[in-house]
CSV table of C-alpha atoms in Angstrom, one decimal:
chain,number,residue,atom,x,y,z
A,1,MET,CA,31.2,6.4,-29.8
A,2,SER,CA,28.5,8.7,-28.4
A,3,THR,CA,26.7,7.9,-25.2
A,4,ARG,CA,23.0,7.4,-25.8
A,5,HIS,CA,21.6,8.5,-22.4
A,6,PRO,CA,23.1,12.0,-22.3
A,7,VAL,CA,21.9,12.6,-25.9
A,8,ALA,CA,18.5,11.2,-25.0
A,9,ALA,CA,18.3,13.5,-21.9
A,10,ALA,CA,19.3,16.6,-24.0
A,11,LEU,CA,16.6,15.7,-26.6
A,12,ALA,CA,14.0,15.1,-24.0
A,13,SER,CA,14.6,18.5,-22.4
A,14,ALA,CA,14.5,20.2,-25.8
A,15,PHE,CA,11.3,18.4,-26.9
A,16,LEU,CA,9.5,19.5,-23.7
A,17,ALA,CA,10.7,23.1,-24.1
A,18,GLY,CA,8.2,24.1,-26.8
A,19,PRO,CA,5.2,23.1,-28.9
A,20,TRP,CA,4.5,19.4,-29.0
A,21,THR,CA,4.3,19.1,-32.8
A,22,ARG,CA,6.4,17.2,-35.4
A,23,ALA,CA,7.9,20.4,-36.8
A,24,GLY,CA,8.6,21.8,-33.3
A,25,LEU,CA,10.3,18.6,-32.0
A,26,ARG,CA,12.5,18.4,-35.2
A,27,GLU,CA,13.5,22.0,-35.0
A,28,ARG,CA,14.5,21.9,-31.3
A,29,GLY,CA,16.2,18.5,-31.7
A,30,ALA,CA,18.2,19.9,-34.6
A,31,HIS,CA,19.2,22.9,-32.4
A,32,VAL,CA,20.5,20.5,-29.7
A,33,VAL,CA,22.7,18.3,-32.0
A,34,GLY,CA,23.4,20.9,-34.7
A,35,GLY,CA,22.2,20.4,-38.3
A,36,ARG,CA,19.3,18.2,-39.4
A,37,PRO,CA,20.5,14.6,-39.1
A,38,ARG,CA,18.4,12.0,-40.9
A,39,TRP,CA,18.0,9.8,-37.8
A,40,LEU,CA,16.0,12.6,-36.0
A,41,VAL,CA,12.9,12.1,-38.3
A,42,PRO,CA,12.1,8.5,-37.2
A,43,VAL,CA,13.0,9.4,-33.6
A,44,VAL,CA,10.4,12.2,-33.5
A,45,ARG,CA,7.8,10.0,-35.3
A,46,GLY,CA,8.2,7.3,-32.8
A,47,ILE,CA,8.0,9.6,-29.8
A,48,LEU,CA,4.8,11.2,-31.1
A,49,ARG,CA,3.3,7.7,-31.4
A,50,TYR,CA,4.0,7.0,-27.7
A,51,PHE,CA,3.0,10.5,-26.4
A,52,PRO,CA,0.3,12.3,-28.4
A,53,ARG,CA,0.5,14.9,-25.7
A,54,PRO,CA,3.6,16.3,-24.0
A,55,PRO,CA,4.7,14.2,-21.0
A,56,HIS,CA,5.8,17.1,-18.8
A,57,ALA,CA,5.6,15.0,-15.7
A,58,ARG,CA,7.4,12.0,-17.2
A,59,PHE,CA,10.9,13.4,-18.1
A,60,GLU,CA,12.7,10.2,-17.1
A,61,LEU,CA,10.4,7.9,-19.1
A,62,LEU,CA,10.7,10.1,-22.1
A,63,THR,CA,14.5,10.0,-21.8
A,64,GLU,CA,14.4,6.2,-21.5
A,65,LEU,CA,12.2,5.8,-24.6
A,66,LEU,CA,14.5,8.1,-26.6
A,67,ALA,CA,17.5,6.1,-25.6
A,68,THR,CA,15.8,2.9,-26.9
A,69,ARG,CA,14.9,4.3,-30.3
A,70,PRO,CA,16.7,2.1,-33.0
A,71,ALA,CA,17.6,5.2,-35.1
A,72,LEU,CA,19.3,6.9,-32.1
A,73,ILE,CA,21.0,3.7,-31.1
A,74,LYS,CA,22.4,3.3,-34.6
A,75,ALA,CA,23.5,6.9,-34.8
A,76,CYS,CA,25.3,6.8,-31.5
A,77,GLY,CA,27.1,3.7,-32.6
A,78,ASN,CA,28.6,5.4,-35.6
A,79,SER,CA,32.1,6.3,-34.5
A,80,ALA,CA,32.8,8.1,-37.8
A,81,GLU,CA,30.1,10.8,-37.1
A,82,PRO,CA,29.7,11.0,-33.3
A,83,ILE,CA,26.7,13.0,-32.0
A,84,ARG,CA,27.6,16.1,-30.1
A,85,ILE,CA,25.3,18.1,-27.9
A,86,ARG,CA,25.7,21.7,-29.1
A,87,HIS,CA,23.0,23.3,-26.9
A,88,TRP,CA,20.9,22.3,-23.9
A,89,LEU,CA,17.4,23.7,-23.6
A,90,ASP,CA,16.2,23.7,-20.0
A,91,VAL,CA,12.6,23.0,-19.3
A,92,GLU,CA,10.7,23.6,-16.0
A,93,PRO,CA,9.0,20.5,-14.7
A,94,GLN,CA,5.2,20.6,-14.8
A,95,MET,CA,2.4,18.5,-13.2
A,96,SER,CA,0.3,16.4,-15.5
A,97,ARG,CA,-3.5,16.3,-15.3
A,98,ARG,CA,-4.6,16.2,-11.6
A,99,PRO,CA,-7.6,13.9,-11.1
A,100,TRP,CA,-7.9,15.0,-7.5
A,101,PRO,CA,-7.3,18.3,-5.7
A,102,VAL,CA,-3.8,17.5,-4.4
A,103,PRO,CA,-1.2,20.2,-3.7
A,104,GLU,CA,0.6,21.5,-6.8
A,105,LEU,CA,4.3,20.6,-6.4
A,106,THR,CA,6.5,20.6,-9.5
A,107,THR,CA,10.0,20.3,-8.1
A,108,GLN,CA,11.7,18.7,-5.1
A,109,ALA,CA,12.5,22.2,-3.9
A,110,ALA,CA,8.8,23.1,-3.9
A,111,LEU,CA,8.1,19.8,-2.1
A,112,ALA,CA,10.7,20.6,0.6
A,113,GLN,CA,9.2,24.1,1.1
A,114,TRP,CA,5.7,22.6,1.4
A,115,LEU,CA,6.9,20.1,4.0
A,116,GLY,CA,8.8,22.8,5.9
A,117,VAL,CA,12.3,21.2,5.6
A,118,THR,CA,15.4,22.1,3.7
A,119,ASP,CA,16.5,20.4,0.5
A,120,ALA,CA,19.2,18.5,2.5
A,121,GLN,CA,16.7,17.3,5.1
A,122,LEU,CA,14.4,16.1,2.4
A,123,GLY,CA,17.2,14.2,0.7
A,124,TRP,CA,18.2,12.5,3.9
A,125,LEU,CA,14.6,11.6,5.0
A,126,ALA,CA,13.7,10.4,1.5
A,127,ASP,CA,16.9,8.2,1.6
A,128,GLY,CA,17.6,8.3,-2.1
A,129,SER,CA,21.1,7.0,-1.5
A,130,GLY,CA,19.9,4.0,0.4
A,131,PHE,CA,21.9,4.8,3.5
A,132,GLU,CA,19.3,3.1,5.8
A,133,ARG,CA,20.0,-0.3,4.3
A,134,THR,CA,23.6,-0.3,5.5
A,135,SER,CA,23.2,1.8,8.7
A,136,ARG,CA,23.9,0.6,12.2
A,137,PRO,CA,21.8,1.2,15.3
A,138,GLY,CA,22.0,4.8,16.3
A,139,GLN,CA,20.7,8.3,15.8
A,140,TRP,CA,21.2,8.3,12.0
A,141,ARG,CA,18.6,5.6,11.4
A,142,ARG,CA,15.3,6.9,10.2
A,143,TYR,CA,13.3,4.0,11.8
A,144,ARG,CA,13.3,2.0,15.0
A,145,TYR,CA,12.9,-1.8,14.4
A,146,VAL,CA,11.0,-4.1,16.7
A,147,TRP,CA,10.1,-7.7,16.1
A,148,ILE,CA,6.8,-8.7,17.6
A,149,PRO,CA,5.2,-12.2,17.7
A,150,LYS,CA,2.0,-13.0,15.7
A,151,ARG,CA,-0.9,-14.6,17.4
A,152,THR,CA,-1.0,-17.3,14.7
A,153,GLY,CA,2.7,-17.9,14.9
A,154,GLY,CA,5.8,-16.4,13.3
A,155,LYS,CA,6.8,-12.8,13.8
A,156,ARG,CA,6.1,-9.3,12.4
A,157,LEU,CA,8.5,-6.4,12.0
A,158,LEU,CA,7.3,-3.1,13.3
A,159,GLU,CA,9.2,-0.2,11.6
A,160,GLN,CA,8.5,3.0,13.6
A,161,PRO,CA,9.6,6.2,11.9
A,162,GLY,CA,11.5,8.9,13.8
A,163,LEU,CA,9.6,12.1,14.8
A,164,ASP,CA,10.8,14.2,11.9
A,165,LEU,CA,10.0,11.6,9.3
A,166,ALA,CA,6.6,10.7,10.9
A,167,ARG,CA,5.6,14.4,10.8
A,168,LEU,CA,6.3,14.6,7.1
A,169,GLN,CA,4.5,11.3,6.5
A,170,ARG,CA,1.4,12.5,8.3
A,171,LYS,CA,1.3,15.6,6.1
A,172,VAL,CA,1.6,13.5,3.0
A,173,LEU,CA,-1.1,11.3,4.3
A,174,HIS,CA,-3.6,14.0,5.2
A,175,ASP,CA,-3.0,16.4,2.3
A,176,ILE,CA,-2.3,14.0,-0.6
A,177,LEU,CA,-3.2,10.3,0.1
A,178,ASP,CA,-6.5,11.1,1.9
A,179,VAL,CA,-7.6,13.0,-1.1
A,180,ILE,CA,-7.3,10.0,-3.5
A,181,PRO,CA,-10.2,7.6,-3.1
A,182,PRO,CA,-9.5,3.8,-2.9
A,183,HIS,CA,-11.6,1.2,-4.6
A,184,ALA,CA,-15.1,0.8,-3.3
A,185,ALA,CA,-14.3,-2.8,-2.2
A,186,ALA,CA,-11.7,-1.5,0.2
A,187,ARG,CA,-13.2,-1.3,3.7
A,188,GLY,CA,-10.1,-1.2,5.9
A,189,PHE,CA,-8.1,2.0,6.6
A,190,VAL,CA,-10.8,4.1,5.0
A,191,ARG,CA,-12.4,7.0,6.9
A,192,GLY,CA,-15.9,6.2,8.0
A,193,LEU,CA,-15.6,2.4,7.3
A,194,GLY,CA,-14.7,-0.5,9.4
A,195,VAL,CA,-14.9,-4.2,10.1
A,196,LYS,CA,-18.7,-4.2,10.1
A,197,ASP,CA,-18.7,-2.6,6.6
A,198,PHE,CA,-16.3,-5.3,5.5
A,199,ALA,CA,-18.5,-8.2,6.9
A,200,GLU,CA,-22.0,-6.9,6.3
A,201,PRO,CA,-22.3,-7.5,2.5
A,202,HIS,CA,-21.7,-11.2,3.2
A,203,VAL,CA,-24.5,-11.7,5.8
A,204,GLY,CA,-27.0,-14.6,5.1
A,205,ARG,CA,-25.1,-16.1,2.1
A,206,ALA,CA,-24.9,-19.7,1.2
A,207,VAL,CA,-21.1,-19.7,1.1
A,208,VAL,CA,-18.5,-17.3,2.4
A,209,VAL,CA,-14.8,-17.6,1.3
A,210,ARG,CA,-12.0,-15.8,3.1
A,211,VAL,CA,-8.5,-15.5,1.6
A,212,ASP,CA,-5.5,-13.8,3.4
A,213,LEU,CA,-2.6,-12.0,1.8
A,214,GLU,CA,0.9,-12.7,3.0
A,215,ASP,CA,2.9,-9.6,4.3
A,216,PHE,CA,0.5,-7.2,2.7
A,217,PHE,CA,2.5,-3.9,3.3
A,218,HIS,CA,5.9,-5.5,2.5
A,219,ALA,CA,4.5,-7.1,-0.7
A,220,VAL,CA,3.6,-3.7,-2.3
A,221,ARG,CA,6.2,-3.1,-5.0
A,222,PRO,CA,8.0,0.3,-5.4
A,223,ALA,CA,6.5,0.7,-8.9
A,224,GLN,CA,3.0,0.6,-7.4
A,225,VAL,CA,3.9,3.3,-4.9
A,226,TRP,CA,5.4,5.5,-7.7
A,227,GLY,CA,2.3,4.8,-9.7
A,228,VAL,CA,0.0,6.3,-7.0
A,229,PHE,CA,1.9,9.6,-7.0
A,230,ARG,CA,2.3,9.7,-10.8
A,231,THR,CA,-1.4,9.1,-11.2
A,232,ALA,CA,-2.0,12.1,-8.9
A,233,GLY,CA,-0.1,14.2,-11.5
A,234,TYR,CA,3.3,14.7,-9.9
A,235,PRO,CA,6.5,14.9,-12.1
A,236,ASP,CA,9.3,12.3,-11.7
A,237,GLY,CA,11.5,14.2,-9.3
A,238,VAL,CA,8.6,14.8,-6.8
A,239,VAL,CA,7.4,11.2,-7.2
A,240,ASN,CA,10.8,9.9,-6.3
A,241,ALA,CA,11.0,12.0,-3.2
A,242,LEU,CA,7.5,11.2,-2.0
A,243,ALA,CA,8.0,7.5,-2.6
A,244,GLY,CA,11.3,7.7,-0.7
A,245,LEU,CA,9.6,9.4,2.3
A,246,CYS,CA,6.9,6.6,2.4
A,247,THR,CA,9.1,3.5,1.8
A,248,ASN,CA,12.1,1.9,3.4
A,249,ARG,CA,14.9,-0.6,2.9
A,250,THR,CA,15.4,-2.4,6.2
A,251,PRO,CA,19.0,-2.7,7.4
A,252,GLY,CA,20.8,-5.9,6.7
A,253,ALA,CA,21.3,-6.9,10.4
A,254,VAL,CA,17.5,-6.6,10.9
A,255,VAL,CA,16.7,-8.6,7.8
A,256,GLU,CA,18.9,-11.4,9.0
A,257,GLN,CA,16.5,-12.0,11.8
A,258,ALA,CA,13.7,-12.5,9.3
A,259,ARG,CA,15.5,-15.5,7.9
A,260,ARG,CA,15.4,-17.4,11.2
A,261,ALA,CA,12.5,-19.8,10.7
A,262,GLU,CA,11.1,-21.6,13.8
A,263,SER,CA,9.9,-24.6,11.7
A,264,ALA,CA,10.4,-26.1,8.3
A,265,GLN,CA,7.0,-24.9,7.3
A,266,GLU,CA,8.0,-21.3,7.8
A,267,LEU,CA,11.2,-21.4,5.6
A,268,ASP,CA,9.6,-20.2,2.4
A,269,ALA,CA,7.6,-17.5,4.1
A,270,CYS,CA,10.7,-16.2,6.0
A,271,TRP,CA,12.7,-16.2,2.7
A,272,ARG,CA,10.0,-14.2,1.0
A,273,LEU,CA,9.8,-11.7,3.9
A,274,SER,CA,13.6,-11.2,3.9
A,275,ARG,CA,13.6,-10.4,0.2
A,276,ARG,CA,10.7,-7.9,0.6
A,277,LEU,CA,12.4,-6.2,3.5
A,278,SER,CA,15.7,-5.9,1.6
A,279,ALA,CA,13.9,-4.1,-1.3
A,280,ARG,CA,11.9,-0.8,-0.9
A,281,HIS,CA,8.6,-1.6,0.8
A,282,LEU,CA,5.9,0.0,2.8
A,283,PRO,CA,7.0,0.0,6.5
A,284,GLN,CA,4.5,-1.4,8.9
A,285,GLY,CA,4.4,1.4,11.4
A,286,ALA,CA,4.5,4.4,9.1
A,287,PRO,CA,1.2,6.5,9.0
A,288,THR,CA,1.2,6.5,5.2
A,289,SER,CA,1.5,2.7,4.7
A,290,PRO,CA,-2.2,1.7,5.2
A,291,ALA,CA,-3.5,4.4,2.7
A,292,LEU,CA,-0.7,3.6,0.2
A,293,ALA,CA,-1.4,-0.1,0.4
A,294,ASN,CA,-5.1,0.4,-0.3
A,295,LEU,CA,-4.3,2.6,-3.3
A,296,ALA,CA,-1.5,0.2,-4.6
A,297,ALA,CA,-4.1,-2.6,-4.4
A,298,TYR,CA,-6.5,-0.7,-6.6
A,299,ARG,CA,-5.9,-3.0,-9.7
A,300,LEU,CA,-6.2,-6.0,-7.5
A,301,ASP,CA,-9.6,-4.8,-6.2
A,302,VAL,CA,-10.8,-4.0,-9.7
A,303,ARG,CA,-9.9,-7.4,-11.0
A,304,LEU,CA,-11.3,-9.3,-8.0
A,305,SER,CA,-14.5,-7.2,-8.1
A,306,ALA,CA,-15.0,-8.1,-11.8
A,307,LEU,CA,-14.4,-11.8,-11.1
A,308,ALA,CA,-16.9,-11.7,-8.3
A,309,ALA,CA,-19.5,-10.0,-10.5
A,310,THR,CA,-18.9,-12.6,-13.2
A,311,LEU,CA,-19.6,-15.4,-10.8
A,312,GLY,CA,-22.6,-13.7,-9.1
A,313,ALA,CA,-20.6,-13.1,-5.9
A,314,ARG,CA,-19.8,-10.2,-3.6
A,315,TYR,CA,-16.3,-9.1,-2.8
A,316,THR,CA,-14.8,-6.8,-0.1
A,317,ARG,CA,-11.3,-6.4,1.3
A,318,TYR,CA,-10.2,-5.3,4.8
A,319,ALA,CA,-6.4,-4.7,4.6
A,320,ASP,CA,-5.0,-8.2,3.8
A,321,ASP,CA,-8.3,-10.1,4.4
A,322,LEU,CA,-10.3,-10.8,1.2
A,323,ALA,CA,-13.9,-12.0,1.4
A,324,PHE,CA,-16.2,-13.5,-1.2
A,325,SER,CA,-19.7,-14.7,-0.8
A,326,GLY,CA,-22.6,-16.0,-3.0
A,327,ASP,CA,-25.5,-18.3,-3.3
A,328,GLU,CA,-25.7,-22.1,-4.0
A,329,VAL,CA,-24.3,-21.6,-7.5
A,330,LEU,CA,-21.1,-20.1,-6.1
A,331,ALA,CA,-21.0,-22.8,-3.5
A,332,ARG,CA,-20.6,-25.3,-6.4
A,333,ARG,CA,-18.0,-23.2,-8.1
A,334,VAL,CA,-15.7,-22.5,-5.1
A,335,ARG,CA,-12.7,-24.3,-6.6
A,336,ARG,CA,-12.9,-22.3,-9.8
A,337,LEU,CA,-13.2,-19.1,-7.7
A,338,LEU,CA,-10.1,-19.9,-5.7
A,339,THR,CA,-8.1,-20.8,-8.8
A,340,CYS,CA,-8.9,-17.5,-10.4
A,341,VAL,CA,-8.4,-15.5,-7.2
A,342,THR,CA,-5.0,-17.1,-6.7
A,343,ARG,CA,-3.9,-16.3,-10.2
A,344,ILE,CA,-5.0,-12.7,-10.0
A,345,ILE,CA,-3.3,-12.2,-6.7
A,346,ARG,CA,-0.1,-13.6,-8.1
A,347,ASP,CA,-0.3,-11.5,-11.2
A,348,GLU,CA,-0.6,-8.3,-9.0
A,349,GLY,CA,2.5,-9.2,-7.1
A,350,PHE,CA,0.9,-10.5,-3.9
A,351,THR,CA,1.0,-13.9,-2.3
A,352,VAL,CA,-1.8,-16.0,-0.7
A,353,ARG,CA,-1.0,-16.9,2.9
A,354,GLN,CA,-0.9,-20.6,3.0
A,355,GLY,CA,-3.3,-22.4,5.4
A,356,LYS,CA,-5.5,-19.3,6.0
A,357,THR,CA,-8.0,-19.8,3.2
A,358,ARG,CA,-11.5,-20.7,4.6
A,359,VAL,CA,-14.6,-21.9,2.8
A,360,MET,CA,-17.6,-21.5,5.1
A,361,HIS,CA,-21.0,-22.9,4.2
A,362,GLN,CA,-24.3,-21.8,5.8
A,363,GLY,CA,-24.5,-24.9,8.1
A,364,GLN,CA,-21.3,-23.8,9.9
A,365,GLN,CA,-20.2,-20.6,11.6
A,366,GLN,CA,-19.2,-18.1,9.0
A,367,ARG,CA,-16.7,-15.6,10.5
A,368,LEU,CA,-14.9,-12.6,8.9
A,369,ALA,CA,-12.4,-10.5,10.9
A,370,GLY,CA,-14.0,-11.8,14.1
A,371,VAL,CA,-17.6,-11.0,13.0
A,372,VAL,CA,-20.1,-13.8,12.6
A,373,VAL,CA,-22.2,-13.2,9.4
A,374,ASN,CA,-24.6,-16.2,9.3
A,375,ALA,CA,-27.8,-14.3,10.0
A,376,HIS,CA,-26.7,-10.8,10.9
A,377,PRO,CA,-23.3,-9.2,12.0
A,378,THR,CA,-22.5,-10.2,15.5
A,379,VAL,CA,-19.7,-11.3,17.8
A,380,PRO,CA,-19.1,-15.1,18.2
A,381,ARG,CA,-21.4,-16.6,20.8
A,382,GLU,CA,-18.5,-17.9,22.8
A,383,ASP,CA,-17.0,-14.4,23.0
A,384,TYR,CA,-20.3,-12.9,24.1
A,385,GLU,CA,-20.9,-15.6,26.8
A,386,ARG,CA,-17.3,-15.1,28.1
A,387,LEU,CA,-17.7,-11.3,28.4
A,388,LYS,CA,-21.1,-11.8,30.0
A,389,ALA,CA,-19.6,-14.1,32.6
A,390,VAL,CA,-16.7,-11.7,33.3
A,391,LEU,CA,-19.2,-8.9,33.9
A,392,HIS,CA,-21.3,-11.0,36.2
A,393,LEU,CA,-18.3,-12.0,38.3
A,394,CYS,CA,-17.2,-8.4,38.4
A,395,ARG,CA,-20.6,-7.5,39.8
A,396,THR,CA,-20.6,-10.3,42.4
A,397,ARG,CA,-17.0,-10.6,43.4
A,398,GLY,CA,-15.6,-7.2,42.5
A,399,PRO,CA,-13.7,-6.1,39.3
A,400,GLU,CA,-10.2,-6.7,40.8
A,401,SER,CA,-10.9,-10.5,40.9
A,402,GLN,CA,-11.4,-10.6,37.0
A,403,ASN,CA,-8.5,-8.4,35.9
A,404,THR,CA,-6.3,-11.4,35.3
A,405,GLU,CA,-4.3,-9.8,32.5
A,406,GLN,CA,-3.5,-6.8,34.6
A,407,HIS,CA,-5.0,-4.1,32.4
A,408,PRO,CA,-4.0,-0.7,33.7
A,409,ASP,CA,-7.5,0.7,33.1
A,410,PHE,CA,-9.8,-2.4,33.4
A,411,ARG,CA,-12.9,-0.3,33.4
A,412,ALA,CA,-12.0,1.2,30.0
A,413,HIS,CA,-11.1,-2.2,28.7
A,414,LEU,CA,-14.5,-3.6,29.5
A,415,LEU,CA,-16.3,-0.6,28.1
A,416,GLY,CA,-14.4,-1.0,24.8
A,417,ARG,CA,-15.4,-4.7,24.6
A,418,ILE,CA,-19.0,-3.8,25.3
A,419,ALA,CA,-19.0,-1.0,22.7
A,420,TRP,CA,-17.8,-3.5,20.1
A,421,VAL,CA,-20.7,-5.8,20.9
A,422,GLU,CA,-23.1,-2.8,20.8
A,423,HIS,CA,-21.8,-1.8,17.4
A,424,LEU,CA,-22.5,-5.2,15.9
A,425,HIS,CA,-25.6,-6.3,18.0
A,426,PRO,CA,-27.3,-3.4,19.9
A,427,ALA,CA,-29.6,-5.7,21.9
A,428,ARG,CA,-26.9,-7.9,23.3
A,429,GLY,CA,-24.7,-4.8,23.9
A,430,ALA,CA,-27.5,-3.2,25.9
A,431,ARG,CA,-27.8,-6.3,28.2
A,432,LEU,CA,-24.1,-6.2,28.8
A,433,ARG,CA,-24.0,-2.5,29.6
A,434,ALA,CA,-26.9,-3.0,32.1
A,435,THR,CA,-24.7,-5.5,33.9
A,436,PHE,CA,-21.7,-3.2,33.7
A,437,GLU,CA,-23.6,-0.4,35.3
A,438,ARG,CA,-24.2,-2.6,38.4
A,439,ILE,CA,-20.5,-3.3,39.0
A,440,PRO,CA,-19.3,-1.8,42.3
A,441,TRP,CA,-16.3,0.2,41.2
A,442,ALA,CA,-14.0,1.5,43.8
A,443,PRO,CA,-14.1,5.3,44.2
A,444,GLU,CA,-11.2,7.1,42.5
C-alpha cells in the first residue's frame, strides 16, 4: 500500500515547479508518478478549485490538501497497483504577495543570514524540537522564569528571554512586526498611542462598559501567530521559524506552579493558565509579544468594532482591556452588548476575566485604565489629592519624610507622577509642578 503523504509531497513540489495550468499540473504530475493515471485528473481539478493561483508560500498546506483528495486516497489504497515516485521536481520556496514592506526571506537559511546566526543557532533558538518544554534549570534554557504576584490577586509568570534570543526578537519586532499595522481600535503597544488615546473616545458618554481578557498573551493560539507571518507573505518554513522564535512552551516544572490555586475561586483560572503555558504561547517578557498579541487580535477587534457600530457604540482596546461606550440607547441594551461581546471573545479563542466586567453610568465615576472619563480625561480625584498632599508635606517637612516606599530616586518618582497628571489634565499638573518647584531638595 502506498503512503499518501510522500506522494502528496512529491506532487506538491512538482505542481509548483512550472506553469499553474491544468495541462501543466497534469504533465508534471504524470512525470512524477510515471504514465498518466486516471486518478490524476480529479486531483488536479480539485486543487485548482482550492488554489486559482499557485500557493508558492503554502507548500505544507498544498501537501495536506493533496493527501486528502478522495481520488489519491483510493489510488494509494490499491495494493494491486501501488503508486511509485519516479522523479522528484525540486521547487524553490517563494514569498506570496507582500501587503507590507517586510524583508524578503524565502528560506530558513535566508532568515538565519538576515538574523546574523547560523542555521544551527536558529534551529535551537526557534526550538522546533520542543526542548524547552522538558528542560531543567540551567544554561540551555532559552528563558528565565519568575512568578510575580498580581495586584488584584493571583500570580503572573514573567518569561524573560536570554540575550541571544532577545536580540533576534527585537530585530523581528522592529523590521517585521512594526511594519504591520494593527486594527485602529488597538491603542496599547502602538507607537504614538497610549492610555489617554484608549480612554478619550469614551469621555462624556451615558454609559461606559469595561471588559477584561484573561491571560491575554498566553491565550493567543499558535495558529494566530503563524497567520500573522503568513499574511505578511512568508513561506511555511520561514513562518515556522519566526513563530518558534516568538513563542514558547513553558517547562513542566514551572507549569506545575500555575496549578497551585490559593482559593477555590481560582481553580478554573489556574487550570486554564497551566494548559496555555504547556502549549505554544506568547511569553510575557518577550519584546515581540505585545505587537504579536495586537496583530493576533485583529479579527477580534474587527468583530467588536462592527458590533459597537451596530449598537451605536464606540470601542477601543488597550492590551487586555476592552472599552465600549454609548448614549442612553446603549445603556438600555447593555445586557445584549455583553452577551454578544462574550460570544465573540469566546469564538476568537479568548476568555473574559470573571469579576472584572464593569458597567459605569454617568452618575458614577467612569474609569478606564486609571483614567476618569466622566467629563474629560483626568486622574481620579483621590489620586490627585493624595499626590498634592505628598508634595505639600515634602515642601514643609522635607522630601525624606514622605519617601515611605524607599524609592531610590524619589525626585524622579514624583516628577513621573506629576507628568502623568499634566498629560491628562494640564491645569492640575501645572499646580502640582509649582508646588514641586518649592521643595527644598538636598544638594547632590
